[in-house]
PDB file of C-alpha atoms in Angstrom:
ATOM      1  CA  ALA A 680      14.614 -32.834  13.622  1.00  0.00           C
ATOM      2  CA  ASN A 681      11.514 -32.122  15.707  1.00  0.00           C
ATOM      3  CA  LEU A 682      11.219 -28.352  16.120  1.00  0.00           C
ATOM      4  CA  THR A 683       7.458 -28.222  16.705  1.00  0.00           C
ATOM      5  CA  ASN A 684       6.436 -24.842  18.195  1.00  0.00           C
ATOM      6  CA  ALA A 685      10.093 -23.750  18.394  1.00  0.00           C
ATOM      7  CA  LEU A 686      10.794 -20.017  18.833  1.00  0.00           C
ATOM      8  CA  MET A 687      13.587 -19.124  16.407  1.00  0.00           C
ATOM      9  CA  ASN A 688      13.010 -15.464  15.551  1.00  0.00           C
ATOM     10  CA  GLY A 689      15.968 -13.988  13.675  1.00  0.00           C
ATOM     11  CA  ALA A 690      17.796 -17.343  13.470  1.00  0.00           C
ATOM     12  CA  GLN A 691      20.740 -17.465  11.049  1.00  0.00           C
ATOM     13  CA  LEU A 692      20.238 -20.762   9.199  1.00  0.00           C
ATOM     14  CA  GLN A 693      21.690 -19.982   5.767  1.00  0.00           C
ATOM     15  CA  GLY A 694      22.360 -23.187   3.831  1.00  0.00           C
ATOM     16  CA  ALA A 695      21.026 -25.378   6.663  1.00  0.00           C
ATOM     17  CA  SER A 696      19.808 -28.901   5.890  1.00  0.00           C
ATOM     18  CA  LEU A 697      16.392 -29.375   7.485  1.00  0.00           C
ATOM     19  CA  VAL A 698      15.152 -32.096   5.126  1.00  0.00           C
ATOM     20  CA  GLY A 699      11.954 -33.641   6.485  1.00  0.00           C
ATOM     21  CA  ALA A 700      12.073 -31.501   9.643  1.00  0.00           C
ATOM     22  CA  LEU A 701       8.955 -31.108  11.756  1.00  0.00           C
ATOM     23  CA  LEU A 702       8.433 -27.345  12.237  1.00  0.00           C
ATOM     24  CA  THR A 703       4.668 -27.266  12.785  1.00  0.00           C
ATOM     25  CA  GLY A 704       3.666 -24.090  14.633  1.00  0.00           C
ATOM     26  CA  ALA A 705       7.257 -22.825  14.812  1.00  0.00           C
ATOM     27  CA  THR A 706       8.040 -19.087  14.847  1.00  0.00           C
ATOM     28  CA  LEU A 707      10.932 -18.028  12.603  1.00  0.00           C
ATOM     29  CA  GLU A 708      10.008 -14.381  12.083  1.00  0.00           C
ATOM     30  CA  GLY A 709      12.867 -12.474  10.421  1.00  0.00           C
ATOM     31  CA  ALA A 710      15.058 -15.600  10.171  1.00  0.00           C
ATOM     32  CA  ASN A 711      17.624 -16.074   7.407  1.00  0.00           C
ATOM     33  CA  LEU A 712      17.168 -19.418   5.625  1.00  0.00           C
ATOM     34  CA  GLU A 713      18.754 -18.404   2.327  1.00  0.00           C
ATOM     35  CA  GLY A 714      19.751 -21.492   0.353  1.00  0.00           C
ATOM     36  CA  ALA A 715      18.448 -23.834   3.074  1.00  0.00           C
ATOM     37  CA  ASP A 716      17.101 -27.278   2.183  1.00  0.00           C
ATOM     38  CA  LEU A 717      13.646 -27.635   3.737  1.00  0.00           C
ATOM     39  CA  SER A 718      12.407 -30.254   1.295  1.00  0.00           C
ATOM     40  CA  ARG A 719       9.656 -32.513   2.655  1.00  0.00           C
ATOM     41  CA  ALA A 720       9.487 -30.459   5.885  1.00  0.00           C
ATOM     42  CA  LYS A 721       6.181 -30.222   7.722  1.00  0.00           C
ATOM     43  CA  MET A 722       5.661 -26.525   8.457  1.00  0.00           C
ATOM     44  CA  THR A 723       1.893 -26.072   8.833  1.00  0.00           C
ATOM     45  CA  GLY A 724       0.895 -23.003  10.824  1.00  0.00           C
ATOM     46  CA  THR A 725       4.452 -21.666  10.852  1.00  0.00           C
ATOM     47  CA  ASN A 726       5.252 -17.946  11.337  1.00  0.00           C
ATOM     48  CA  LEU A 727       7.647 -17.016   8.529  1.00  0.00           C
ATOM     49  CA  VAL A 728       6.927 -13.277   8.408  1.00  0.00           C
ATOM     50  CA  ASN A 729       9.793 -11.330   6.796  1.00  0.00           C
ATOM     51  CA  VAL A 730      11.897 -14.501   6.468  1.00  0.00           C
ATOM     52  CA  ASN A 731      14.660 -14.778   3.870  1.00  0.00           C
ATOM     53  CA  LEU A 732      14.048 -18.013   1.920  1.00  0.00           C
ATOM     54  CA  ALA A 733      15.838 -16.886  -1.249  1.00  0.00           C
ATOM     55  CA  LYS A 734      17.065 -19.878  -3.272  1.00  0.00           C
ATOM     56  CA  ALA A 735      15.726 -22.256  -0.604  1.00  0.00           C
ATOM     57  CA  ASN A 736      14.593 -25.761  -1.526  1.00  0.00           C
ATOM     58  CA  LEU A 737      10.973 -26.126  -0.382  1.00  0.00           C
ATOM     59  CA  ARG A 738      10.196 -29.109  -2.611  1.00  0.00           C
ATOM     60  CA  SER A 739       7.209 -31.125  -1.292  1.00  0.00           C
ATOM     61  CA  THR A 740       7.109 -28.989   1.882  1.00  0.00           C
ATOM     62  CA  ASN A 741       3.772 -28.432   3.632  1.00  0.00           C
ATOM     63  CA  LEU A 742       3.388 -24.715   4.427  1.00  0.00           C
ATOM     64  CA  SER A 743      -0.414 -24.727   4.655  1.00  0.00           C
ATOM     65  CA  TRP A 744      -1.933 -22.180   7.063  1.00  0.00           C
ATOM     66  CA  SER A 745       1.439 -20.406   7.410  1.00  0.00           C
ATOM     67  CA  ALA A 746       2.223 -16.674   7.584  1.00  0.00           C
ATOM     68  CA  LEU A 747       4.766 -15.678   4.923  1.00  0.00           C
ATOM     69  CA  ARG A 748       3.959 -11.952   4.762  1.00  0.00           C
ATOM     70  CA  GLY A 749       6.884 -10.020   3.329  1.00  0.00           C
ATOM     71  CA  ALA A 750       8.972 -13.184   2.883  1.00  0.00           C
ATOM     72  CA  ASN A 751      11.812 -13.251   0.356  1.00  0.00           C
ATOM     73  CA  LEU A 752      11.333 -16.358  -1.810  1.00  0.00           C
ATOM     74  CA  ARG A 753      13.387 -15.135  -4.795  1.00  0.00           C
ATOM     75  CA  GLY A 754      14.579 -18.092  -6.840  1.00  0.00           C
ATOM     76  CA  ALA A 755      13.155 -20.612  -4.359  1.00  0.00           C
ATOM     77  CA  THR A 756      12.079 -24.090  -5.455  1.00  0.00           C
ATOM     78  CA  LEU A 757       8.452 -24.650  -4.455  1.00  0.00           C
ATOM     79  CA  TYR A 758       7.778 -27.767  -6.534  1.00  0.00           C
ATOM     80  CA  ARG A 759       4.764 -29.623  -5.088  1.00  0.00           C
ATOM     81  CA  THR A 760       4.788 -27.270  -2.091  1.00  0.00           C
ATOM     82  CA  LYS A 761       1.496 -26.956  -0.207  1.00  0.00           C
ATOM     83  CA  LEU A 762       0.633 -23.298   0.439  1.00  0.00           C
ATOM     84  CA  SER A 763      -3.129 -23.645   0.875  1.00  0.00           C
ATOM     85  CA  TRP A 764      -4.675 -21.050   3.206  1.00  0.00           C
ATOM     86  CA  SER A 765      -1.266 -19.368   3.676  1.00  0.00           C
ATOM     87  CA  ASN A 766      -0.722 -15.604   3.726  1.00  0.00           C
ATOM     88  CA  LEU A 767       1.938 -14.569   1.196  1.00  0.00           C
ATOM     89  CA  SER A 768       0.888 -10.912   0.959  1.00  0.00           C
ATOM     90  CA  GLY A 769       3.831  -8.709   0.061  1.00  0.00           C
ATOM     91  CA  ALA A 770       6.125 -11.712  -0.489  1.00  0.00           C
ATOM     92  CA  ASP A 771       8.744 -11.694  -3.243  1.00  0.00           C
ATOM     93  CA  LEU A 772       8.408 -14.790  -5.452  1.00  0.00           C
ATOM     94  CA  THR A 773      10.539 -13.417  -8.294  1.00  0.00           C
ATOM     95  CA  ASP A 774      11.968 -16.285 -10.372  1.00  0.00           C
ATOM     96  CA  ALA A 775      10.578 -18.934  -8.006  1.00  0.00           C
ATOM     97  CA  VAL A 776       9.565 -22.306  -9.445  1.00  0.00           C
ATOM     98  CA  MET A 777       6.078 -23.290  -8.279  1.00  0.00           C
ATOM     99  CA  ILE A 778       5.247 -26.227 -10.568  1.00  0.00           C
ATOM    100  CA  ASN A 779       2.471 -28.380  -9.050  1.00  0.00           C
ATOM    101  CA  ALA A 780       2.318 -26.123  -5.954  1.00  0.00           C
ATOM    102  CA  ARG A 781      -1.003 -26.004  -4.085  1.00  0.00           C
ATOM    103  CA  LEU A 782      -2.261 -22.442  -3.637  1.00  0.00           C
ATOM    104  CA  ASP A 783      -5.917 -23.028  -2.698  1.00  0.00           C
ATOM    105  CA  TYR A 784      -7.222 -19.959  -0.831  1.00  0.00           C
ATOM    106  CA  ALA A 785      -3.704 -18.536  -0.403  1.00  0.00           C
ATOM    107  CA  ASN A 786      -3.459 -14.741   0.015  1.00  0.00           C
ATOM    108  CA  LEU A 787      -1.177 -13.418  -2.750  1.00  0.00           C
ATOM    109  CA  ARG A 788      -2.029  -9.705  -2.511  1.00  0.00           C
ATOM    110  CA  ARG A 789       0.864  -7.418  -3.460  1.00  0.00           C
ATOM    111  CA  THR A 790       3.023 -10.495  -4.128  1.00  0.00           C
ATOM    112  CA  ASP A 791       5.779 -10.075  -6.729  1.00  0.00           C
ATOM    113  CA  VAL A 792       5.589 -13.005  -9.153  1.00  0.00           C
ATOM    114  CA  GLN A 793       7.797 -11.577 -11.908  1.00  0.00           C
ATOM    115  CA  GLY A 794       9.476 -14.464 -13.738  1.00  0.00           C
ATOM    116  CA  THR A 795       7.799 -17.006 -11.447  1.00  0.00           C
ATOM    117  CA  VAL A 796       6.876 -20.378 -12.949  1.00  0.00           C
ATOM    118  CA  LEU A 797       3.299 -20.794 -11.679  1.00  0.00           C
ATOM    119  CA  PRO A 798       1.290 -24.040 -11.537  1.00  0.00           C
ATOM    120  CA  ASP A 799      -0.443 -25.024 -14.787  1.00  0.00           C
ATOM    121  CA  GLY A 800      -3.724 -23.204 -15.207  1.00  0.00           C
ATOM    122  CA  PHE A 801      -3.024 -20.768 -12.361  1.00  0.00           C
ATOM    123  CA  THR A 802      -3.725 -17.098 -13.005  1.00  0.00           C
ATOM    124  CA  LEU A 803      -3.617 -14.096 -10.707  1.00  0.00           C
ATOM    125  CA  ARG A 804      -6.539 -11.687 -10.606  1.00  0.00           C
ATOM    126  CA  SER A 805      -6.212  -8.133  -9.394  1.00  0.00           C
TER     127      SER A 805
END
C-alpha cells in the first residue's frame, strides 16, 4: 500500500496488516495500531506522536527521522528496526524487543525501557 504523506490522525488500525507499506511522511498522531503488522514498512519522517503500537510487529521497519513522542510500544517487536534520528521521548518501550535495532542519535529522554531487550552494547545514559 502506498500511503505516502497520508493524514490518518486517530485511525483505528488494530491488528492491521501493513507489511511493506510505504508510509513516508504520513501523519498518524493518536492512531491505534495495537498488534498491527508493519514489518518492512518504510515510515521515514512519519508523525506517530501518542500512537498505540503495543505488541505491533515493526521488524525491519524504517522509522528514521520519525516523531514517536509519547508512543506506546509495550511488547512491540523492533528487531532490525531503524530508529536513527527519531524522537522517542516519553515513549513506553516496556518489554519491547529491540535486537539489532538502529538507534543512532535517537532521542530517548524519559523513555521507559523496563524489561526491554536492547541492542548488544547499547546503554542509556542519564
